[in-house]
Short mmCIF file of C-alpha atoms in Angstrom, two decimals:
data_model
loop_
_atom_site.label_atom_id
_atom_site.label_comp_id
_atom_site.label_asym_id
_atom_site.label_seq_id
_atom_site.Cartn_x
_atom_site.Cartn_y
_atom_site.Cartn_z
CA MET A 1 0.00 0.00 0.00
CA ASN A 2 1.21 3.48 -0.87
CA ILE A 3 -0.22 6.78 0.45
CA THR A 4 0.80 10.15 -0.96
CA ARG A 5 -0.46 13.70 -0.44
CA ASN A 6 -0.66 16.61 -2.85
CA ASN A 7 -1.21 19.99 -1.17
CA VAL A 8 -3.44 21.93 -3.55
CA ASP A 9 -2.99 25.07 -1.43
CA ALA A 10 -2.65 25.99 2.24
CA LEU A 11 -6.21 24.85 3.00
CA ASN A 12 -6.83 21.95 0.62
CA ALA A 13 -5.07 18.69 -0.13
CA VAL A 14 -5.70 15.44 -1.99
CA VAL A 15 -4.54 12.14 -0.48
CA THR A 16 -4.08 9.20 -2.85
CA VAL A 17 -4.23 5.67 -1.45
CA GLU A 18 -2.96 2.87 -3.71
CA VAL A 19 -4.15 -0.57 -2.66
CA ASN A 20 -2.46 -3.65 -4.10
CA LYS A 21 -3.83 -7.19 -4.21
CA SER A 22 -1.26 -8.28 -1.63
CA ASP A 23 -2.78 -5.81 0.84
CA TYR A 24 -6.20 -7.46 0.93
CA ALA A 25 -5.99 -10.91 -0.68
CA ASP A 26 -5.27 -12.91 2.48
CA LYS A 27 -8.10 -11.27 4.41
CA VAL A 28 -10.60 -11.78 1.60
CA GLN A 29 -9.56 -15.45 1.33
CA GLU A 30 -9.98 -15.88 5.11
CA VAL A 31 -13.50 -14.45 5.05
CA LEU A 32 -14.54 -16.54 2.04
CA THR A 33 -13.15 -19.68 3.71
CA ASN A 34 -15.33 -19.01 6.74
CA TYR A 35 -18.30 -18.47 4.44
CA ARG A 36 -17.57 -21.87 2.83
CA LYS A 37 -17.54 -23.60 6.22
CA ASN A 38 -20.97 -22.29 7.11
CA ALA A 39 -22.60 -22.02 3.69
CA SER A 40 -25.86 -23.89 3.21
CA ILE A 41 -26.51 -24.36 -0.53
CA PRO A 42 -28.90 -26.98 -1.93
CA GLY A 43 -27.08 -29.92 -3.49
CA PHE A 44 -23.94 -29.61 -1.33
CA ARG A 45 -23.09 -30.81 2.13
CA LYS A 46 -22.37 -28.08 4.68
CA GLY A 47 -18.70 -27.17 4.38
CA ALA A 48 -18.31 -28.94 1.03
CA VAL A 49 -19.48 -26.13 -1.26
CA PRO A 50 -16.88 -25.52 -4.02
CA MET A 51 -14.81 -22.41 -3.38
CA SER A 52 -15.50 -21.29 -6.96
CA LEU A 53 -19.21 -21.12 -6.15
CA ILE A 54 -18.54 -19.19 -2.91
CA GLN A 55 -16.28 -16.84 -4.85
CA LYS A 56 -18.94 -16.28 -7.50
CA GLN A 57 -21.71 -15.65 -4.97
CA TYR A 58 -19.89 -13.63 -2.28
CA GLY A 59 -16.52 -12.65 -3.70
CA LYS A 60 -17.34 -9.13 -4.94
CA ALA A 61 -19.20 -8.12 -1.76
CA VAL A 62 -16.41 -9.40 0.50
CA LEU A 63 -13.77 -7.66 -1.64
CA LEU A 64 -15.59 -4.31 -1.40
CA ASP A 65 -16.06 -4.69 2.36
CA GLU A 66 -12.47 -5.62 3.14
CA VAL A 67 -10.95 -2.98 0.86
CA ASN A 68 -13.15 -0.28 2.44
CA LYS A 69 -12.12 -1.40 5.95
CA LEU A 70 -8.48 -1.30 4.89
CA LEU A 71 -8.96 2.14 3.39
CA GLN A 72 -10.51 3.61 6.53
CA ASP A 73 -7.87 2.18 8.84
CA SER A 74 -4.92 3.18 6.69
CA LEU A 75 -6.28 6.69 6.04
CA ASN A 76 -6.99 7.32 9.73
CA ASN A 77 -3.52 6.08 10.69
CA TYR A 78 -1.96 8.30 8.02
CA LEU A 79 -3.73 11.41 9.33
CA VAL A 80 -2.54 10.65 12.87
CA GLU A 81 1.04 9.88 11.84
CA GLU A 82 1.29 12.99 9.66
CA LYS A 83 -0.34 15.09 12.42
CA LEU A 84 -2.72 16.64 9.93
CA ASP A 85 -5.27 19.02 11.46
CA ILE A 86 -8.29 18.61 9.20
CA LEU A 87 -11.79 20.10 9.16
CA GLY A 88 -14.72 17.73 8.72
CA ASN A 89 -13.86 14.30 7.30
CA PRO A 90 -11.97 13.21 4.17
CA LEU A 91 -14.23 13.23 1.12
CA PRO A 92 -13.75 10.48 -1.47
CA LYS A 93 -13.40 11.81 -5.02
CA VAL A 94 -15.97 10.19 -7.26
CA THR A 95 -14.54 8.29 -10.23
CA GLU A 96 -17.18 7.48 -12.84
CA ASP A 97 -15.27 4.62 -14.53
CA PHE A 98 -13.91 2.99 -11.38
CA ASN A 99 -13.25 -0.72 -12.04
CA TRP A 100 -13.56 -3.26 -9.19
CA ASP A 101 -12.57 -6.11 -11.52
CA THR A 102 -8.86 -5.29 -11.43
CA ASP A 103 -6.39 -6.43 -8.77
CA ASP A 104 -4.97 -3.03 -7.77
CA PHE A 105 -6.98 0.09 -6.88
CA LYS A 106 -6.33 3.78 -6.51
CA PHE A 107 -8.53 6.00 -4.30
CA GLU A 108 -8.39 9.77 -3.87
CA PHE A 109 -9.69 11.78 -0.91
CA GLU A 110 -10.10 15.52 -0.59
CA LEU A 111 -9.00 17.09 2.71
CA GLY A 112 -9.92 20.45 4.19
CA LEU A 113 -6.97 21.65 6.27
CA ALA A 114 -7.32 23.81 9.36
CA PRO A 115 -5.79 27.27 8.81
CA GLU A 116 -2.74 28.52 10.66
CA PHE A 117 -3.26 31.76 12.57
CA SER A 118 -2.44 33.53 15.83
CA VAL A 119 -4.74 34.99 18.48
CA ASP A 120 -3.73 38.27 20.11
CA LEU A 121 -5.52 38.48 23.45
CA ALA A 122 -3.59 41.64 24.34
CA ALA A 123 -4.79 43.59 21.28
CA LYS A 124 -6.58 46.89 21.74
CA THR A 125 -10.32 46.30 22.02
CA SER A 126 -13.57 48.20 22.44
CA VAL A 127 -14.81 45.61 24.92
CA VAL A 128 -16.27 46.95 28.15
CA LYS A 129 -16.24 44.99 31.39
CA TYR A 130 -19.23 46.10 33.42
CA ASN A 131 -19.30 46.38 37.20
CA VAL A 132 -23.02 46.38 37.99
CA VAL A 133 -24.06 47.98 41.28
CA ALA A 134 -27.36 47.94 43.13
CA ASP A 135 -28.00 51.65 43.73
CA ASP A 136 -30.32 53.19 46.37
CA THR A 137 -33.14 53.61 43.87
CA MET A 138 -33.10 49.91 43.11
CA LEU A 139 -32.71 48.86 46.76
CA ASN A 140 -35.56 51.09 47.96
CA GLY A 141 -37.73 49.77 45.14
CA GLN A 142 -36.88 46.18 46.08
CA ILE A 143 -37.77 46.80 49.73
CA ALA A 144 -41.07 48.37 48.67
CA ARG A 145 -41.80 45.31 46.53
CA ILE A 146 -41.00 42.99 49.46
CA GLN A 147 -43.37 44.96 51.68
CA LYS A 148 -46.05 44.65 49.03
CA GLN A 149 -45.35 40.93 48.46
CA TYR A 150 -45.58 40.07 52.16
CA GLY A 151 -48.28 42.59 52.93
CA LYS A 152 -52.00 42.05 53.06
CA VAL A 153 -53.89 41.99 49.76
CA VAL A 154 -57.10 44.02 49.70
CA ALA A 155 -59.62 44.09 46.86
CA LYS A 156 -60.49 47.67 45.83
CA ASP A 157 -63.51 49.16 44.12
CA LYS A 158 -61.54 51.74 42.16
CA VAL A 159 -57.93 52.47 41.30
CA GLU A 160 -56.00 54.51 43.86
CA GLU A 161 -52.32 55.34 44.35
CA GLY A 162 -50.25 52.30 45.31
CA ASN A 163 -52.68 49.82 43.74
CA ASP A 164 -51.91 47.19 41.15
CA VAL A 165 -54.32 46.79 38.24
CA ALA A 166 -54.97 43.52 36.45
CA GLY A 167 -56.50 43.46 33.00
CA ILE A 168 -56.18 42.71 29.33
CA PHE A 169 -54.04 44.69 26.88
CA ALA A 170 -55.36 44.42 23.34
CA ASN A 171 -54.72 45.64 19.82
CA GLU A 172 -56.57 43.62 17.21
CA GLU A 173 -54.46 44.80 14.25
CA ARG A 174 -51.22 43.64 15.91
CA GLY A 175 -52.79 40.46 17.33
CA ILE A 176 -52.16 41.61 20.90
CA ASN A 177 -54.38 40.12 23.59
CA ASN A 178 -52.57 39.57 26.87
CA ARG A 179 -53.70 39.59 30.48
CA THR A 180 -51.20 41.01 32.95
CA THR A 181 -50.97 42.68 36.33
CA LEU A 182 -49.69 46.23 36.11
CA ASP A 183 -47.79 48.07 38.85
CA LEU A 184 -48.69 51.71 38.20
CA GLU A 185 -45.33 52.79 39.62
CA ASP A 186 -43.68 51.16 36.61
CA LEU A 187 -45.46 53.54 34.21
CA ALA A 188 -43.36 56.46 32.98
CA ASP A 189 -46.24 58.17 31.17
CA LYS A 190 -47.94 60.30 33.83
CA LYS A 191 -50.92 60.92 31.54
CA ALA A 192 -51.42 57.16 31.36
CA VAL A 193 -51.33 56.88 35.15
CA LYS A 194 -53.83 59.73 35.47
CA SER A 195 -56.17 58.09 32.94
CA ILE A 196 -56.19 54.85 34.99
CA MET A 197 -56.65 56.52 38.39
CA GLY A 198 -60.22 56.33 39.66
CA LYS A 199 -61.27 53.68 37.12
CA LYS A 200 -63.29 50.63 38.19
CA VAL A 201 -63.48 46.97 37.19
CA GLY A 202 -64.85 46.71 33.65
CA ASP A 203 -63.62 50.15 32.56
CA VAL A 204 -61.58 50.37 29.38
CA VAL A 205 -58.64 52.77 29.05
CA THR A 206 -56.86 53.60 25.77
CA LEU A 207 -53.10 54.01 26.14
CA LYS A 208 -50.17 54.72 23.82
CA THR A 209 -47.20 52.37 23.88
CA LYS A 210 -44.67 55.10 23.08
CA GLY A 211 -43.15 56.29 26.35
CA LEU A 212 -45.44 54.10 28.44
CA PHE A 213 -42.41 52.73 30.32
CA ASN A 214 -38.92 54.10 30.89
CA ASP A 215 -37.62 50.87 29.37
CA ASP A 216 -39.40 49.72 26.21
CA HIS A 217 -38.38 46.15 26.99
CA LYS A 218 -41.14 46.02 29.62
CA LEU A 219 -43.57 45.96 26.71
CA MET A 220 -42.29 42.47 25.88
CA ASP A 221 -43.93 41.02 28.99
CA VAL A 222 -46.89 43.36 29.23
CA LEU A 223 -47.98 42.84 25.61
CA ASN A 224 -46.41 39.39 25.12
CA ILE A 225 -44.46 40.41 22.02
CA GLY A 226 -40.88 39.82 20.85
CA HIS A 227 -37.82 41.96 21.46
CA ASP A 228 -37.55 43.18 17.88
CA ASP A 229 -41.15 44.42 17.96
CA VAL A 230 -40.88 46.71 21.00
CA HIS A 231 -38.34 49.21 19.69
CA GLY A 232 -40.06 52.35 18.51
CA LEU A 233 -43.49 50.74 18.93
CA ASP A 234 -46.01 53.56 18.69
CA ILE A 235 -49.55 52.23 18.68
CA GLU A 236 -52.72 52.59 20.71
CA ILE A 237 -53.74 49.72 22.96
CA THR A 238 -56.82 49.18 25.07
CA PHE A 239 -56.55 48.12 28.69
CA THR A 240 -59.69 46.46 30.09
CA ILE A 241 -59.56 46.45 33.89
CA ASP A 242 -60.79 43.24 35.52
CA GLU A 243 -59.25 43.55 39.00
CA VAL A 244 -58.00 46.33 41.29
CA ILE A 245 -55.52 45.12 43.91
CA GLY A 246 -54.61 47.11 46.99
CA TYR A 247 -51.98 46.32 49.61
CA GLU A 248 -51.34 46.98 53.22
CA PRO A 249 -47.51 46.92 53.23
CA ALA A 250 -45.75 44.54 55.60
CA THR A 251 -44.00 46.13 58.56
CA LEU A 252 -40.21 46.07 58.42
CA ASP A 253 -39.78 44.27 61.72
CA GLN A 254 -37.85 41.28 63.09
CA GLU A 255 -40.62 38.87 62.14
CA LEU A 256 -40.28 39.85 58.47
CA PHE A 257 -36.45 39.83 58.64
CA ASP A 258 -36.48 36.29 60.06
CA ARG A 259 -38.96 35.16 57.44
CA LEU A 260 -36.78 36.47 54.64
CA PHE A 261 -33.26 35.68 55.85
CA GLY A 262 -33.53 33.21 58.73
CA PRO A 263 -33.51 33.77 62.50
CA LYS A 264 -31.48 36.82 63.57
CA ALA A 265 -29.47 36.88 60.30
CA VAL A 266 -30.71 40.45 59.78
CA THR A 267 -31.83 42.74 62.60
CA SER A 268 -32.35 46.16 60.98
CA VAL A 269 -33.45 47.86 57.78
CA ASP A 270 -29.84 48.86 57.05
CA GLU A 271 -28.71 45.24 57.38
CA MET A 272 -31.63 44.16 55.18
CA LYS A 273 -30.58 46.65 52.54
CA ALA A 274 -26.95 45.47 52.74
CA LYS A 275 -28.04 41.84 52.36
CA ILE A 276 -30.24 42.61 49.34
CA LYS A 277 -27.37 44.59 47.79
CA GLU A 278 -24.92 41.72 48.33
CA ASP A 279 -27.24 39.10 46.83
CA ALA A 280 -28.23 41.30 43.88
CA GLU A 281 -24.66 42.27 42.99
CA ARG A 282 -23.59 38.62 43.12
CA GLN A 283 -26.22 37.84 40.49
CA PHE A 284 -25.28 40.95 38.51
CA ALA A 285 -21.64 39.85 38.51
CA GLN A 286 -22.59 36.52 36.92
CA GLN A 287 -24.58 38.30 34.21
CA ALA A 288 -21.77 40.82 33.64
CA ASP A 289 -19.23 37.97 33.35
CA GLN A 290 -21.40 36.24 30.75
CA LYS A 291 -21.69 39.46 28.73
CA PHE A 292 -17.93 40.00 28.99
CA LEU A 293 -17.29 36.45 27.76
CA ASN A 294 -19.74 36.93 24.88
CA ASP A 295 -18.27 40.31 23.93
CA VAL A 296 -14.68 39.04 23.93
CA THR A 297 -15.77 36.04 21.87
CA GLU A 298 -17.43 38.37 19.35
CA PHE A 299 -14.34 40.58 19.24
CA LEU A 300 -12.01 37.63 18.64
CA VAL A 301 -14.17 36.23 15.84
CA GLU A 302 -14.24 39.65 14.14
CA SER A 303 -10.57 40.54 14.66
CA THR A 304 -8.83 37.17 14.13
CA LYS A 305 -8.48 36.88 10.37
CA PHE A 306 -7.95 33.60 8.55
CA ASP A 307 -9.36 31.81 5.53
CA LEU A 308 -11.34 28.58 5.58
CA PRO A 309 -11.59 25.86 2.90
CA ALA A 310 -15.12 27.06 2.16
CA GLU A 311 -15.82 24.99 -0.95
CA PHE A 312 -14.61 21.81 0.73
CA LEU A 313 -16.74 22.48 3.81
CA LYS A 314 -19.85 23.09 1.69
CA LYS A 315 -19.28 19.74 -0.03
CA TRP A 316 -18.72 18.09 3.34
CA ILE A 317 -21.96 19.57 4.72
CA GLN A 318 -23.82 17.93 1.82
CA THR A 319 -22.64 14.51 3.00
CA THR A 320 -23.02 14.75 6.81
CA GLY A 321 -26.80 14.53 7.19
CA GLU A 322 -29.02 11.49 6.95
CA ASN A 323 -30.46 12.79 3.68
CA PRO A 324 -28.49 14.50 0.88
CA ILE A 325 -29.03 18.23 0.42
CA SER A 326 -28.52 20.52 -2.53
CA GLU A 327 -25.53 22.76 -3.13
CA GLU A 328 -27.70 25.80 -2.37
CA GLU A 329 -28.87 24.31 0.95
CA ALA A 330 -25.29 23.41 1.87
CA ALA A 331 -24.13 26.97 1.07
CA THR A 332 -26.88 28.39 3.28
CA GLU A 333 -25.95 26.04 6.14
CA TYR A 334 -22.28 26.97 5.77
CA GLU A 335 -23.07 30.69 6.03
CA ARG A 336 -25.15 30.00 9.13
CA SER A 337 -22.48 27.95 10.87
CA GLU A 338 -19.29 29.72 9.71
CA LYS A 339 -19.01 32.04 12.73
CA GLY A 340 -19.40 29.11 15.13
CA LEU A 341 -16.72 27.15 13.31
CA ARG A 342 -14.37 30.12 13.40
CA TYR A 343 -14.77 30.43 17.16
CA GLN A 344 -14.23 26.70 17.66
CA LEU A 345 -10.89 27.06 15.90
CA ILE A 346 -10.02 30.23 17.84
CA GLU A 347 -10.99 28.60 21.14
CA GLY A 348 -8.89 25.54 20.33
CA LYS A 349 -5.92 27.76 19.52
CA ILE A 350 -6.32 29.71 22.78
CA MET A 351 -6.56 26.48 24.78
CA LYS A 352 -3.41 25.12 23.12
CA ASP A 353 -1.40 28.35 23.44
CA ASN A 354 -2.33 28.79 27.12
CA ASN A 355 -2.31 25.10 28.07
CA LEU A 356 -5.92 25.17 29.23
CA GLN A 357 -6.88 21.66 30.26
CA ILE A 358 -9.51 20.07 32.47
CA THR A 359 -8.39 17.44 34.95
CA PHE A 360 -10.70 14.77 36.31
CA ASP A 361 -10.33 16.19 39.82
CA GLU A 362 -11.32 19.68 38.62
CA LEU A 363 -14.43 18.32 36.96
CA LYS A 364 -15.28 16.27 40.03
CA ASP A 365 -14.85 19.25 42.38
CA TYR A 366 -16.95 21.48 40.13
CA THR A 367 -19.73 18.89 39.98
CA SER A 368 -19.60 18.48 43.75
CA GLY A 369 -19.98 22.24 44.24
CA LEU A 370 -23.02 22.37 41.95
CA ILE A 371 -24.66 19.47 43.78
CA LYS A 372 -24.12 21.11 47.18
CA GLN A 373 -25.71 24.31 45.87
CA GLN A 374 -28.73 22.39 44.61
CA MET A 375 -29.08 20.47 47.87
CA ALA A 376 -28.92 23.74 49.84
CA GLN A 377 -31.81 25.10 47.78
CA PHE A 378 -33.89 22.18 49.06
CA GLY A 379 -32.90 22.76 52.68
CA GLN A 380 -30.01 20.27 52.89
CA MET A 381 -27.42 22.71 54.18
CA ASP A 382 -24.88 20.18 55.49
CA PRO A 383 -24.96 16.97 53.40
CA THR A 384 -22.45 14.22 54.13
CA ASP A 385 -19.49 13.82 51.81
CA GLU A 386 -20.64 10.26 51.12
CA ASP A 387 -24.05 11.47 49.88
CA VAL A 388 -22.50 14.15 47.67
CA GLN A 389 -19.89 11.84 46.15
CA GLY A 390 -22.56 9.23 45.44
CA ILE A 391 -24.49 11.75 43.38
CA VAL A 392 -21.27 12.93 41.70
CA ALA A 393 -20.50 9.36 40.62
CA ARG A 394 -23.97 8.95 39.09
CA VAL A 395 -23.75 12.28 37.26
CA MET A 396 -20.30 11.55 35.87
CA SER A 397 -21.41 8.17 34.54
CA ASN A 398 -23.56 10.08 32.04
CA GLN A 399 -21.41 11.13 29.07
CA ASP A 400 -23.80 13.91 28.04
CA GLU A 401 -23.63 15.39 31.54
CA VAL A 402 -19.84 15.11 31.59
CA ARG A 403 -19.66 16.93 28.26
CA ARG A 404 -21.98 19.70 29.48
CA LEU A 405 -20.11 20.15 32.76
CA SER A 406 -16.75 20.14 30.95
CA GLU A 407 -17.96 22.99 28.75
CA GLN A 408 -18.93 24.97 31.86
CA VAL A 409 -15.53 24.40 33.47
CA MET A 410 -13.71 25.41 30.28
CA ASN A 411 -15.91 28.51 29.93
CA GLN A 412 -14.81 29.55 33.42
CA LYS A 413 -11.16 28.98 32.52
CA MET A 414 -11.61 31.06 29.36
CA LEU A 415 -13.33 33.80 31.35
CA ASP A 416 -10.49 33.91 33.89
CA LEU A 417 -7.95 34.06 31.06
CA PHE A 418 -9.82 36.87 29.30
CA LYS A 419 -10.08 38.85 32.54
CA ASP A 420 -6.33 38.54 32.94
CA LYS A 421 -5.18 39.23 29.38
CA VAL A 422 -7.83 41.10 27.40
CA LYS A 423 -7.53 44.89 27.46
CA ALA A 424 -11.05 45.97 28.37
CA LYS A 425 -12.37 49.20 29.81
CA THR A 426 -14.10 48.79 33.19
CA LYS A 427 -17.34 50.70 33.63
CA GLU A 428 -19.57 50.91 36.70
CA VAL A 429 -23.29 51.06 35.93
CA ASN A 430 -26.59 50.44 37.65
CA TYR A 431 -28.68 47.49 36.57
CA GLU A 432 -30.99 49.57 34.38
CA ASP A 433 -28.04 50.82 32.32
CA PHE A 434 -26.57 47.31 32.21
CA VAL A 435 -29.78 46.00 30.64
CA LYS A 436 -29.50 48.73 28.01
CA ALA A 437 -25.90 47.67 27.37
CA MET A 438 -27.05 44.06 26.97
CA TYR A 439 -29.27 45.14 24.09
CA GLY A 440 -26.71 47.54 22.62
CA GLU A 441 -28.56 50.68 23.67
CA LEU A 442 -26.01 52.14 26.12
CA LYS A 443 -23.24 54.31 24.73
CA HIS A 444 -19.77 53.62 26.06
#
């Protein structure tokens, strides 16, 4: 057997595999001999069927099978030995006049080669790393909501200040028909608030969506519409009131503190505010980290330039599914997946350059931490190590779970690396401005 490679260019190559009769003859003969031993053909005793008859009946099929096995093994070994970094899988070149009746065969395979490139994590970027703080406005609002949540609900005859109003928002032309409960303090349009004040159950109020809230994204929940539809939405909607809800706010006393945070964990309003701030900013930090990771990823995909063997990959896409697809469909799928492929290559390069690896102990410790968090949520604050490790063993016996957890661990390693090496501007914002930044509406 002889294997040679012709590099068409930096991203494409053709591998030629020449298979001689001596490479497969013994194996084919062995298989046919076994067939002869077990063959049951009328007119012949078992094991006494002439080899010529076995050859005639099974020879071609066995030849094809054994040559294909030999091809796969030899090609895979060649790729490993040559340390070729390929994209997709080798694609056999179709030969219209291929002849299986000869003794020696020649097969050609197209390869798509991974590009060579470098990743500069220290390059100048426009990425912003947000430090999200819970300001007094947010904290006071959260305390007011807690007082309302744990207060006494009182049905009201008409809308008064501090009430919530439940009803149906509707606009027939836009297909809007959604029941929601509205906190009047969330409304930015004072005219809208005034038009609702004093109304009773069954009354219908016409409102304008433009400027109804300080943040247009609130319309997504209130009207049950998508993100792309809320920007600049300027229509009239009817609001049919079906319930007016009043509250007697809960007293900020030790009974409420214990109910919220556990016995004596908080003993004053100031401590309550500090606890809410701590918990909120911990959640904000997780969201800010995710945005930072996403933004750096986007920057690296845009700024790291390299070519891909596009035509090869489109051909490969045509062959990967259960059913064949057209060239046009393959081109569309390639366009859709190109950015993801680019980041996979960039991520692999970063991992190799910075020796980012996941050890079994790291994965085990991470899984253990997640399980303890979940158990704490169900009141098991101090589980035994034996119980935790038993669950860890069951989780890690599931390959899909191991893959998912490994991705989470590697994401954290990438995040830590980006925080250390990527030149990003740090900006402190409140949560409202962070949400705007998430949707690209906050200027840096």
